[in-house]
Amino acid sequence: MKADPSGVLTGRHYFDGNHACCEGALAAGCRFAAGYPITPSTEVVERIAKRFPHLGGVFIQMEDEIASSIALQGAVWAGKKAMTVTSGPGLSLMMEHIGLAAITETPCVFVDVQRGGPSTGLPTLPGQADMMQARWGSHGDYELIALAPSSPQECFDYTVDAFNLAETYRVPVMMMMDECVGHMTERVDIPAAETIEVTPRRYTTKKKGEFKPFEPGENMVPDMAKAGDGLRFHVTGLTHDERGYPVINAQAQDKLIRRLVDKIRLQADRIVRYEEDAVENADVIVVSYGITYRVALRAIEMARAKGVKVGSHRLVVCWPFPEKRIRELAARGKPIVMAEMNLGQMYWELERCAAGKCKTALVSHAGGTVHNPEVIYNAIMEAVR
Amino acid sequence: MSEQTNHTEGEPRVNPVLPYLREDRMPHIWCPGCGIGTTVNCFARALTESELDLDKVSIVSGIGCTGRVAGYMNLDAFHTTHGRPVAFATGLKLANPDLKVVVYSGDGDLMAIGGNHFIHACRRNIDMTIVCVNNFLYGMTGGQASSTTPDPATTTTAPYGAFEHTFNLPFLADSCGAVYVARWTTYHVRQITKAMKEALAKKGLSFIEIISPCPTLYQRRNKLGDGLQAMEYYRDNSVVKSGADTREVEIKYQGEIICGKFVDRERATWLDCYNTRNAAAIGARYRPYPWRENGEGGVK
């Protein structure tokens, strides 16, 4: 279905990434948001607080990030599309409810405008060091989806995608922004509502008695229900059967958890998204994502000016990781250089998938500012030497 | 359940609370003599007498023995994370204000790990009913001290006796802004039912504390007898003082339990305030939330 025009600010704008993210959420149909102030993400909810009363939405500033990350799930079960927005320290507090969203298959969006960590770290400066936490931070086995925008335009576009993916797979979807992308101001084109594809929630058509809230349907994903519709369903964070009733044994655990994981792993080909440039004949490939992708582009340009055949693989969806594609690229035997604003997180995945088939190098950065392109350039030149 | 299904001839008589329960989830997990089932019985009766559309009633629990209540009720039911049912219920209620939202959980869940959410929901006056079954400890995990364990009751984590100052829950709810505050014990089944009915009808945050025995962990460890002896203690030591100053209703170990309705007042809810403020600031263009399509029914 197409976006509700009332929430779409069609036109050419000059926005920072945080404002663009807010507009993406509104275009996607988000009408509930809960948040707690935290630099450098707060502008997203500030704009939401201003926009929602005109759109029939509700924003509530909760008492902490723990509350925000579960209030939004209450809103989802009452029928709203919902999100919360935070940065590293808040994301740490939200881990409990990323797990709840995973096990209860609650479609929702978590925006993380990354800053330097750990702990209070660098509140006003960028980082990309929450990538592993986003994937593995809550206890237990589960899968989710994470996207990494590299510009305000992508903050708009990917936020729409994040809501759509959340509805399709019924998982929490993480928007892995960073302080740079959140605060950089660029042109953002918001298209007409009738050109924005929005995935509606797939509600059950079954009646009370025949409806099982966790019976897998299309794509291994159960149909949704919402409170107040007379279905009298039960949702629990305990391991449960298809009726949503707790079952505390190994068989029920195996059945549920394998499905939660498999609905993403077995359908990863449809979810994985990346952008490539000139990888086919490349002597070296640079892998990057988010703001670091923009910096890497400069380094690639510099290396190409020296006659080096450099390819680029840019992660759009970071989780699930593009395993199959990285294996193919590694099988070429040519080196892969990865740049990210941490001391090696997605690089572990790269190394795992490369599995020794090619040389890999990490251009790490502890955060606080973006890489100097020359450092990535040097790593490219070193890799092809 | 306290009510027996006696039938000698003809059609079997159905327990009147059965339609409110998920029969396929019985037997429940509660121990013999536990008071939680008694409160559920009262809740079912309060729902009947309130004549609410049960399709529009949602129940939210956290974790713990009382946290299992949501799972046994034949309503839209949410068994959430430890301490967070109030925060979940806040989102549920604000996303669809047509729902009647009830949070049903224990003292450990609501007042220790969930204390921050509780006080803020009271302050905001979110339109919901919170039932706290207070058994003075953490039952599900084996009887550890909670924020309501009175000095010198012993628990597994207070082997020499509890010594911390406790929360006086009615005072906490009152001082944070709840519009309806009552306390009863599981001996007072009619009063609990009436209080629940009043709470369900009250607009704003209503809070009911129910003192309940944990024969397995609290009674036995403190040599206070079984569930029946707890009822006798409640009968003999409860003092009904409706309208009492909540500062004066603190519970001491095996002391008197002051019961009654302490607070019943009017105060604008979060949603009332949201609409009033936005209407004042935005003016005639503002459409109050929830936006009604075709005049009535669901929310946009």
XYZ file of C-alpha atoms in Angstrom:
685
model
C 0.000 0.000 0.000
C 1.007 3.620 -0.402
C 1.951 6.093 2.310
C -0.738 8.142 4.051
C -0.250 11.585 2.452
C -0.974 13.378 5.739
C 2.375 12.207 7.104
C 4.491 12.817 4.002
C 6.285 16.136 3.705
C 6.710 15.906 -0.059
C 9.293 18.289 -1.486
C 12.938 19.268 -1.539
C 14.369 19.922 1.914
C 17.622 20.811 3.576
C 17.596 18.485 6.589
C 19.985 16.859 8.966
C 19.870 13.087 9.267
C 17.937 13.129 12.530
C 15.131 15.248 11.060
C 15.130 13.142 7.912
C 14.795 10.007 10.068
C 11.730 11.538 11.763
C 10.145 12.321 8.394
C 10.896 8.794 7.201
C 9.089 7.395 10.215
C 6.058 9.620 9.606
C 5.962 8.633 5.941
C 6.159 4.968 6.945
C 3.063 5.405 9.115
C 4.685 5.599 12.551
C 2.121 7.148 14.913
C 3.564 6.281 18.311
C 6.996 7.096 19.642
C 8.520 6.860 23.083
C 11.894 8.298 23.908
C 14.278 9.578 26.508
C 16.636 12.481 25.829
C 20.121 11.467 24.751
C 22.745 13.154 22.633
C 23.198 12.922 19.664
C 19.799 11.449 18.828
C 17.326 13.757 20.554
C 16.433 15.853 17.484
C 14.527 12.894 16.089
C 11.999 12.816 18.933
C 11.984 16.601 19.274
C 10.688 16.803 15.723
C 8.270 13.934 16.346
C 6.896 15.730 19.424
C 6.206 18.742 17.234
C 4.762 16.875 14.251
C 2.628 14.174 15.895
C -0.214 16.330 17.313
C -1.005 17.374 13.737
C -1.099 13.776 12.516
C -3.050 11.882 15.140
C 0.075 10.445 16.694
C 1.279 10.252 20.284
C 4.780 10.867 21.564
C 5.594 10.279 25.203
C 8.873 11.078 26.879
C 9.276 8.142 29.241
C 11.230 7.992 32.496
C 14.120 6.069 30.931
C 15.106 4.037 27.894
C 13.937 0.802 29.490
C 10.416 2.225 29.669
C 10.600 3.712 26.164
C 11.657 0.421 24.632
C 8.645 -1.422 26.069
C 6.022 1.352 25.879
C 6.499 1.255 22.130
C 5.729 -2.469 22.141
C 2.521 -1.875 24.072
C 1.599 0.609 21.346
C 2.335 -1.927 18.611
C 0.021 -4.488 20.215
C -2.667 -1.800 20.354
C -2.307 -1.351 16.602
C 0.189 1.438 16.056
C 3.444 1.496 14.145
C 5.983 2.605 16.699
C 9.604 3.454 17.283
C 12.092 4.685 19.822
C 15.285 6.624 19.331
C 18.475 6.549 21.360
C 22.255 6.413 21.437
C 24.742 3.952 22.957
C 24.042 4.292 26.703
C 20.304 4.180 26.003
C 20.716 1.226 23.676
C 22.434 -0.623 26.523
C 19.316 -0.082 28.655
C 17.021 -1.202 25.840
C 18.606 -4.608 25.398
C 16.030 -6.318 27.605
C 13.251 -5.248 25.261
C 15.038 -6.005 22.022
C 14.889 -9.553 23.352
C 11.202 -9.149 24.213
C 10.448 -7.835 20.712
C 12.366 -10.774 19.245
C 10.574 -13.500 21.224
C 7.117 -11.904 20.977
C 7.716 -11.029 17.293
C 6.718 -7.419 17.833
C 7.376 -5.326 14.729
C 9.113 -2.124 15.833
C 11.989 0.177 15.005
C 14.915 1.172 17.224
C 16.999 4.105 16.003
C 20.550 4.239 17.377
C 22.469 7.417 16.572
C 25.863 6.032 17.512
C 28.413 7.961 19.539
C 31.756 6.986 21.023
C 31.596 4.468 23.870
C 31.752 2.479 26.071
C 29.670 4.025 28.863
C 29.149 7.788 28.582
C 32.120 7.901 26.208
C 31.854 10.694 23.652
C 28.291 12.047 23.857
C 28.669 14.554 21.033
C 31.043 12.695 18.733
C 30.532 9.819 16.322
C 31.239 6.128 16.578
C 30.216 2.904 14.887
C 30.959 0.706 17.840
C 27.405 -0.453 18.637
C 27.263 -2.763 15.635
C 27.847 -5.971 17.569
C 25.701 -4.854 20.482
C 22.836 -4.205 18.075
C 23.130 -7.760 16.823
C 23.999 -9.661 19.989
C 23.188 -7.366 22.905
C 20.166 -9.128 24.353
C 20.615 -12.560 25.870
C 19.611 -15.717 24.058
C 19.520 -16.632 20.378
C 17.582 -14.374 18.056
C 17.930 -12.529 14.774
C 17.060 -9.016 13.754
C 17.652 -6.602 10.901
C 19.943 -3.556 10.951
C 20.410 -0.824 8.354
C 23.199 1.756 8.136
C 22.447 5.026 6.324
C 25.304 7.247 5.154
C 23.404 10.466 4.378
C 20.310 12.392 5.465
C 18.542 11.214 2.297
C 19.222 7.633 3.315
C 18.071 8.394 6.858
C 14.695 9.166 5.305
C 14.674 6.284 2.825
C 15.982 3.610 5.168
C 13.646 4.566 8.000
C 10.747 3.820 5.655
C 12.479 0.547 4.765
C 13.043 -0.224 8.460
C 9.315 -0.005 9.219
C 8.482 -2.118 6.179
C 11.015 -4.798 7.099
C 9.723 -4.835 10.684
C 6.207 -5.585 9.427
C 7.321 -8.197 6.904
C 9.463 -10.232 9.281
C 8.061 -9.196 12.668
C 11.452 -8.423 14.156
C 12.938 -5.350 15.808
C 14.729 -3.364 13.111
C 17.739 -1.259 14.075
C 18.578 1.982 12.293
C 22.328 2.201 12.876
C 22.975 5.890 12.330
C 25.891 7.805 13.813
C 26.478 11.316 15.094
C 27.877 12.474 11.740
C 24.983 11.241 9.666
C 22.529 12.437 12.305
C 23.881 15.966 12.375
C 25.043 16.490 8.808
C 22.716 18.659 6.767
C 22.125 17.915 3.103
C 19.445 17.938 0.492
C 16.661 15.479 1.199
C 14.038 14.795 -1.449
C 10.792 13.458 -0.045
C 8.766 11.939 -2.844
C 5.016 12.074 -3.307
C 3.078 9.834 -0.931
C 1.695 7.749 -3.790
C 5.232 6.684 -4.724
C 6.204 5.576 -1.192
C 5.562 1.893 -0.642
C 4.402 1.114 2.896
C 3.966 -2.422 4.216
C 0.723 -2.716 6.175
C 0.527 -4.924 9.232
C -0.632 -8.397 8.295
C -3.578 -8.980 10.618
C -5.185 -12.359 10.978
C -8.557 -12.954 9.395
C -9.243 -15.828 11.782
C -11.792 -15.738 14.573
C -11.384 -16.288 18.292
C -10.908 -19.965 18.918
C -9.240 -20.743 15.601
C -6.607 -17.990 15.802
C -3.204 -18.998 17.126
C -1.080 -15.876 17.584
C 2.237 -17.625 16.970
C 1.314 -20.056 14.225
C 3.773 -19.403 11.395
C 2.157 -18.103 8.233
C 3.642 -16.611 5.098
C 7.473 -16.410 5.226
C 7.467 -18.332 8.554
C 5.964 -15.203 10.132
C 2.704 -15.392 12.132
C -0.219 -13.073 11.411
C -0.708 -10.266 13.914
C -3.555 -9.457 16.249
C -4.260 -6.315 18.189
C -5.770 -5.749 21.588
C -9.445 -4.852 21.583
C -10.447 -6.886 18.525
C -12.018 -9.695 20.519
C -9.404 -12.337 19.803
C -8.437 -12.617 23.494
C -4.887 -13.624 22.680
C -1.944 -14.152 25.013
C 1.575 -12.839 24.497
C 4.491 -13.780 26.744
C 8.244 -13.331 26.922
C 8.455 -16.934 28.084
C 9.112 -19.665 25.558
C 5.676 -20.404 24.123
C 3.747 -22.601 21.749
C 1.687 -21.446 18.776
C -1.178 -20.497 21.101
C 1.190 -18.124 22.871
C 1.044 -20.241 26.031
C 4.228 -20.780 28.063
C 5.863 -24.172 27.542
C 9.008 -24.670 29.554
C 10.835 -27.537 27.928
C 13.576 -28.243 25.420
C 11.268 -29.232 22.559
C 9.238 -26.015 22.691
C 12.448 -24.007 22.950
C 13.907 -25.745 19.911
C 10.781 -25.217 17.850
C 10.309 -21.543 18.701
C 13.894 -20.344 18.738
C 14.827 -22.129 15.523
C 11.898 -20.473 13.777
C 12.773 -17.020 15.153
C 16.309 -17.436 13.864
C 15.439 -19.232 10.633
C 12.853 -16.692 9.521
C 15.790 -14.333 9.022
C 18.649 -16.755 8.249
C 16.752 -18.780 5.654
C 15.354 -15.664 4.023
C 18.556 -13.623 4.233
C 18.864 -13.462 0.434
C 15.727 -11.347 0.351
C 16.828 -9.082 3.196
C 20.534 -8.569 2.505
C 21.255 -5.337 0.665
C 24.534 -3.824 -0.455
C 25.866 -1.464 -3.094
C 28.872 -2.385 -5.206
C 31.043 -0.512 -7.591
C 33.672 -2.000 -9.900
C 34.241 -5.138 -7.835
C 34.446 -7.478 -10.841
C 37.890 -6.466 -12.042
C 39.149 -5.018 -8.794
C 42.576 -5.773 -7.390
C 41.347 -4.726 -3.970
C 37.860 -4.238 -2.537
C 36.950 -1.786 0.197
C 34.075 -2.794 2.473
C 32.452 -0.057 4.540
C 29.106 1.265 5.758
C 27.430 4.348 7.204
C 29.433 7.561 7.319
C 32.676 5.622 6.853
C 31.471 4.632 3.384
C 31.470 8.310 2.404
C 35.035 8.680 3.672
C 36.121 5.464 1.962
C 34.818 6.813 -1.361
C 37.438 9.574 -1.178
C 40.177 7.061 -0.421
C 39.029 4.894 -3.335
C 39.115 7.917 -5.623
C 42.684 8.700 -4.508
C 43.819 5.120 -5.128
C 42.147 4.984 -8.516
C 43.977 8.201 -9.447
C 47.171 6.215 -8.871
C 45.935 3.554 -11.296
C 44.828 0.975 -8.715
C 41.689 -0.987 -9.604
C 39.645 -0.544 -6.446
C 36.159 -1.940 -5.938
C 33.666 -0.923 -3.289
C 31.214 -3.059 -1.360
C 29.004 -0.980 0.858
C 26.720 -2.587 3.432
C 23.205 -1.163 3.415
C 21.766 -3.952 5.560
C 24.450 -4.851 8.103
C 22.426 -7.561 9.835
C 21.938 -10.110 8.423
C 25.506 -9.859 7.127
C 25.911 -10.477 3.352
C 27.680 -13.755 3.997
C 27.143 -15.312 0.613
C 28.369 -12.257 -1.290
C 31.453 -11.790 0.896
C 32.340 -15.459 0.359
C 32.095 -14.900 -3.412
C 34.238 -11.790 -3.254
C 36.824 -13.505 -1.048
C 36.972 -16.487 -3.424
C 38.499 -14.169 -6.018
C 41.640 -14.190 -3.909
C 42.098 -10.429 -4.091
C 42.505 -8.490 -0.824
C 39.600 -6.907 1.019
C 40.073 -3.825 3.168
C 37.445 -2.898 5.722
C 37.087 0.542 7.270
C 34.798 1.107 10.261
C 34.669 3.506 13.177
C 35.466 0.941 15.845
C 38.330 -1.377 16.657
C 36.960 -4.261 14.617
C 33.317 -5.371 14.782
C 31.840 -6.043 11.350
C 35.428 -6.961 10.449
C 34.986 -10.161 12.464
C 32.155 -11.098 10.147
C 34.266 -10.217 7.144
C 37.123 -12.401 8.364
C 34.732 -15.226 9.164
C 33.236 -15.170 5.673
C 36.563 -14.614 3.917
C 37.744 -17.724 5.779
C 41.335 -17.313 4.650
C 40.449 -17.239 0.939
C 41.875 -13.737 0.619
C 43.933 -11.295 2.584
C 41.840 -8.993 4.776
C 42.825 -5.771 6.524
C 41.012 -3.613 9.041
C 41.276 0.167 9.097
C 40.080 0.774 12.607
C 39.212 4.014 14.369
C 38.295 4.446 18.017
C 35.673 7.087 17.179
C 35.318 10.791 17.886
C 35.686 11.852 14.271
C 35.647 10.148 10.907
C 38.707 8.467 9.401
C 41.237 10.533 7.581
C 40.757 9.264 3.979
C 44.541 8.973 3.654
C 44.596 6.261 6.287
C 42.166 4.183 4.249
C 44.103 5.079 1.106
C 47.325 3.830 2.701
C 45.629 0.568 3.663
C 44.436 0.132 0.061
C 47.921 0.744 -1.302
C 49.436 -1.577 1.292
C 46.956 -4.322 0.385
C 47.858 -4.295 -3.330
C 51.597 -3.913 -2.831
C -10.210 -21.137 42.906
C -12.126 -20.813 46.077
C -15.555 -21.656 44.679
C -16.479 -25.322 44.407
C -18.389 -26.752 41.492
C -20.926 -28.916 43.309
C -23.338 -30.864 41.176
C -25.500 -33.762 42.145
C -27.943 -34.106 39.293
C -28.870 -32.599 35.954
C -26.493 -30.252 34.115
C -23.157 -29.668 35.828
C -23.015 -26.219 37.366
C -20.323 -24.024 35.930
C -18.112 -22.004 38.201
C -19.251 -18.429 37.552
C -15.692 -17.191 37.115
C -14.774 -19.881 34.576
C -15.663 -17.785 31.508
C -13.047 -15.285 32.661
C -10.279 -17.856 32.821
C -8.312 -19.773 30.246
C -9.475 -23.203 31.291
C -6.932 -24.840 28.994
C -4.170 -23.356 31.146
C -5.378 -24.946 34.373
C -4.060 -26.116 36.778
C -2.377 -22.878 37.778
C 1.065 -22.703 39.372
C 0.049 -21.196 42.720
C 0.637 -23.089 45.969
C -2.136 -24.251 48.302
C -3.092 -21.376 50.580
C -1.661 -18.717 48.281
C -3.817 -15.605 48.079
C -3.294 -14.729 44.417
C -6.074 -17.015 43.185
C -8.455 -15.383 45.653
C -7.703 -11.995 44.142
C -8.270 -13.396 40.640
C -11.662 -14.663 41.777
C -12.485 -11.162 43.011
C -11.217 -9.669 39.765
C -13.449 -11.944 37.688
C -16.437 -10.927 39.783
C -15.520 -7.259 39.506
C -15.379 -7.633 35.713
C -18.828 -9.253 35.694
C -20.363 -6.637 37.912
C -18.705 -3.812 35.979
C -20.466 -4.992 32.823
C -17.429 -4.057 30.773
C -17.016 -5.225 27.179
C -14.351 -7.815 27.913
C -13.070 -7.613 24.356
C -11.866 -4.133 25.254
C -10.145 -5.102 28.501
C -6.414 -5.837 28.374
C -4.438 -7.246 31.261
C -0.693 -6.727 31.611
C 1.590 -8.515 34.063
C 5.281 -8.517 34.794
C 7.270 -11.438 36.186
C 6.663 -13.378 39.384
C 3.880 -15.410 40.941
C 1.358 -12.591 40.511
C 2.898 -11.972 37.093
C 1.213 -15.177 35.990
C -2.267 -13.701 36.425
C -2.376 -12.213 32.907
C -1.767 -15.641 31.451
C -4.777 -17.183 33.151
C -7.292 -14.493 32.234
C -9.413 -14.931 29.138
C -8.677 -11.400 27.961
C -6.113 -9.839 25.663
C -3.193 -10.606 27.929
C 0.424 -9.541 28.020
C 3.029 -11.240 30.180
C 5.883 -8.775 29.785
C 9.351 -8.340 31.318
C 10.288 -8.051 34.972
C 9.208 -4.706 36.391
C 7.969 -3.251 33.121
C 4.243 -3.981 32.870
C 3.333 -0.382 33.739
C 5.549 0.978 30.953
C 4.093 -1.538 28.482
C 0.569 -0.680 29.617
C 1.315 3.023 29.127
C 2.052 2.417 25.450
C -0.939 0.105 25.079
C -3.355 2.606 26.622
C -2.076 5.676 24.796
C -2.038 3.874 21.455
C -5.681 2.878 21.896
C -7.446 4.906 24.599
C -10.614 2.846 24.048
C -8.988 -0.051 25.879
C -9.527 -0.625 29.585
C -6.037 -1.486 30.799
C -5.286 -3.369 34.014
C -1.799 -4.044 35.355
C -1.708 -7.006 37.721
C 1.604 -7.835 39.391
C 3.457 -8.330 42.638
C 5.362 -6.151 45.097
C 8.773 -7.217 43.802
C 7.864 -6.564 40.193
C 5.980 -3.290 40.578
C 7.767 -1.604 43.438
C 11.451 -2.588 43.259
C 12.590 -3.208 39.688
C 9.475 -1.453 38.399
C 9.330 1.311 41.004
C 10.391 4.061 38.637
C 7.699 3.165 36.116
C 5.092 2.994 38.882
C 5.792 6.439 40.307
C 5.863 8.044 36.876
C 2.612 6.422 35.780
C 1.014 7.798 38.977
C 2.512 11.234 38.327
C 1.251 11.244 34.739
C -2.102 9.850 35.832
C -2.250 7.348 33.005
C -5.789 5.960 32.843
C -5.204 2.402 34.097
C -5.822 0.195 37.113
C -2.820 -1.258 38.930
C -3.391 -4.205 41.249
C -0.402 -5.040 43.451
C -0.566 -8.341 45.301
C 1.821 -7.773 48.204
C 3.087 -10.984 49.795
C 6.142 -9.280 51.330
C 8.720 -11.145 49.260
C 9.790 -12.603 45.910
C 7.880 -15.861 45.665
C 8.776 -17.142 42.214
C 12.512 -17.093 42.903
C 12.280 -18.781 46.288
C 11.452 -16.172 48.923
C 13.932 -13.311 48.829
C 13.423 -9.986 50.627
C 11.496 -7.289 48.766
C 10.968 -3.590 49.315
C 7.965 -4.459 51.491
C 9.486 -7.157 53.746
C 8.967 -5.833 57.283
C 11.672 -5.923 59.956
C 12.383 -8.571 61.338
C 10.745 -11.133 59.000
C 13.288 -13.590 57.678
C 13.688 -14.394 54.005
C 16.336 -16.337 52.093
C 18.314 -13.136 51.520
C 17.590 -11.754 54.979
C 18.455 -14.865 57.001
C 18.890 -12.833 60.203
C 15.746 -10.838 59.551
C 14.861 -7.978 57.247
C 16.125 -4.624 58.473
C 15.570 -2.147 55.645
C 12.876 0.516 55.814
C 9.911 -0.596 53.720
C 7.715 1.124 51.197
C 4.298 2.168 52.392
C 2.580 1.523 49.078
C -0.651 3.542 49.512
C 1.437 6.549 50.586
C 3.733 6.081 47.598
C 0.799 5.930 45.157
C -0.970 8.835 46.876
C 2.054 11.105 46.945
C 2.825 10.389 43.301
C -0.660 11.324 42.138
C -2.842 8.215 41.877
C -6.536 9.201 41.945
C -7.807 6.057 43.653
C -5.876 4.209 46.352
C -7.139 1.301 48.429
C -5.731 -1.554 50.464
C -7.383 -4.819 51.474
C -6.243 -8.286 52.466
C -7.270 -11.547 50.812
C -9.609 -12.045 53.764
C -11.705 -9.148 52.436
C -13.034 -10.728 49.247
C -16.165 -8.586 49.005
C -14.241 -5.402 49.686
C -11.595 -6.334 47.102
C -14.295 -6.948 44.514
C -15.944 -3.633 45.309
C -12.608 -1.800 45.219
C -11.763 -3.372 41.861
C -15.149 -2.336 40.507
C -14.588 1.224 41.684
C -11.052 1.237 40.323
C -12.201 -0.021 36.912
C -14.803 2.745 36.789
C -12.359 5.436 37.875
C -10.776 7.621 35.224
C -7.079 7.983 35.879
C -4.576 5.829 37.710
C -6.254 3.638 40.317
C -4.152 1.539 42.669
C -5.153 -1.362 44.873
C -2.735 -3.075 47.242
C -3.845 -6.533 48.330
C -2.033 -8.112 51.260
C -1.752 -11.786 50.481
C -0.221 -14.800 52.202
C 2.703 -16.788 50.836
C 2.365 -19.930 52.950
C 5.270 -21.689 51.252
C 7.900 -19.033 51.817
C 6.792 -16.199 54.084
C 4.434 -17.974 56.477
C 6.494 -21.122 56.879
C 9.902 -19.475 57.205
C 8.537 -17.094 59.830
C 6.570 -19.844 61.620
C 3.294 -18.048 60.949
C 1.304 -21.141 60.057
C -0.522 -21.925 56.848
C -2.899 -20.029 54.581
C -5.796 -20.479 56.978
C -3.826 -19.026 59.861
C -2.929 -16.063 57.659
C -6.674 -15.498 57.104
C -7.242 -15.577 60.843
C -4.456 -13.054 61.360
C -5.922 -10.789 58.648
C -9.400 -11.104 60.217
C -8.169 -10.304 63.702
C -5.652 -7.577 62.867
C -7.184 -5.660 59.993
C -8.553 -2.251 60.878
C -10.783 -0.579 58.333
C -10.061 3.149 58.216
C -11.370 4.462 54.939
C -10.099 7.954 54.257
C -7.090 7.403 56.527
C -4.067 9.597 55.938
C -1.810 7.363 53.823
C 1.211 8.508 55.838
C -0.279 6.578 58.744
C -0.898 3.211 57.074
C 2.584 1.704 57.118
C 2.654 -2.043 57.755
C 4.720 -3.440 60.619
C 5.641 -7.091 61.087
C 2.526 -8.952 62.283
C 1.062 -5.624 63.325
C -2.319 -4.205 62.443
C -3.156 -3.831 58.770
C -5.007 -0.638 58.019
C -7.425 -1.299 55.166
C -9.896 0.784 53.242
C -10.211 3.290 50.482
C -7.719 6.025 51.237
C -7.854 8.207 48.136
C -10.663 8.941 45.675
C -10.176 12.225 43.852
C -10.311 13.823 40.420
C -7.249 14.821 38.467
C -6.772 15.264 34.714
C -5.267 12.227 32.987
C -2.176 12.319 30.786
C -4.347 12.220 27.708
C -6.631 15.011 28.963
C -3.566 17.155 29.606
C -2.098 16.258 26.206
C -5.258 17.356 24.418
C -5.781 20.459 26.546
C -2.233 21.664 26.056
C -2.165 20.967 22.319
C -5.573 22.573 21.776
C -4.423 25.689 23.638
C -1.195 25.914 21.688
C -2.346 24.833 18.238
C -5.874 26.228 18.298
C -8.906 25.265 16.269
C -6.857 23.226 13.789
C -6.085 20.718 16.529
C -8.058 17.503 16.387
C -8.125 15.886 19.836
C -6.465 12.488 20.156
C -7.612 9.824 19.488
C -8.791 10.906 16.074
C -12.175 9.334 15.499
C -13.047 8.025 12.077
C -16.775 8.135 11.304
C -17.568 9.572 14.682
C -16.857 6.570 16.885
C -14.991 3.334 17.349
C -11.289 2.544 16.871
C -8.433 4.914 16.555
C -6.686 5.940 13.417
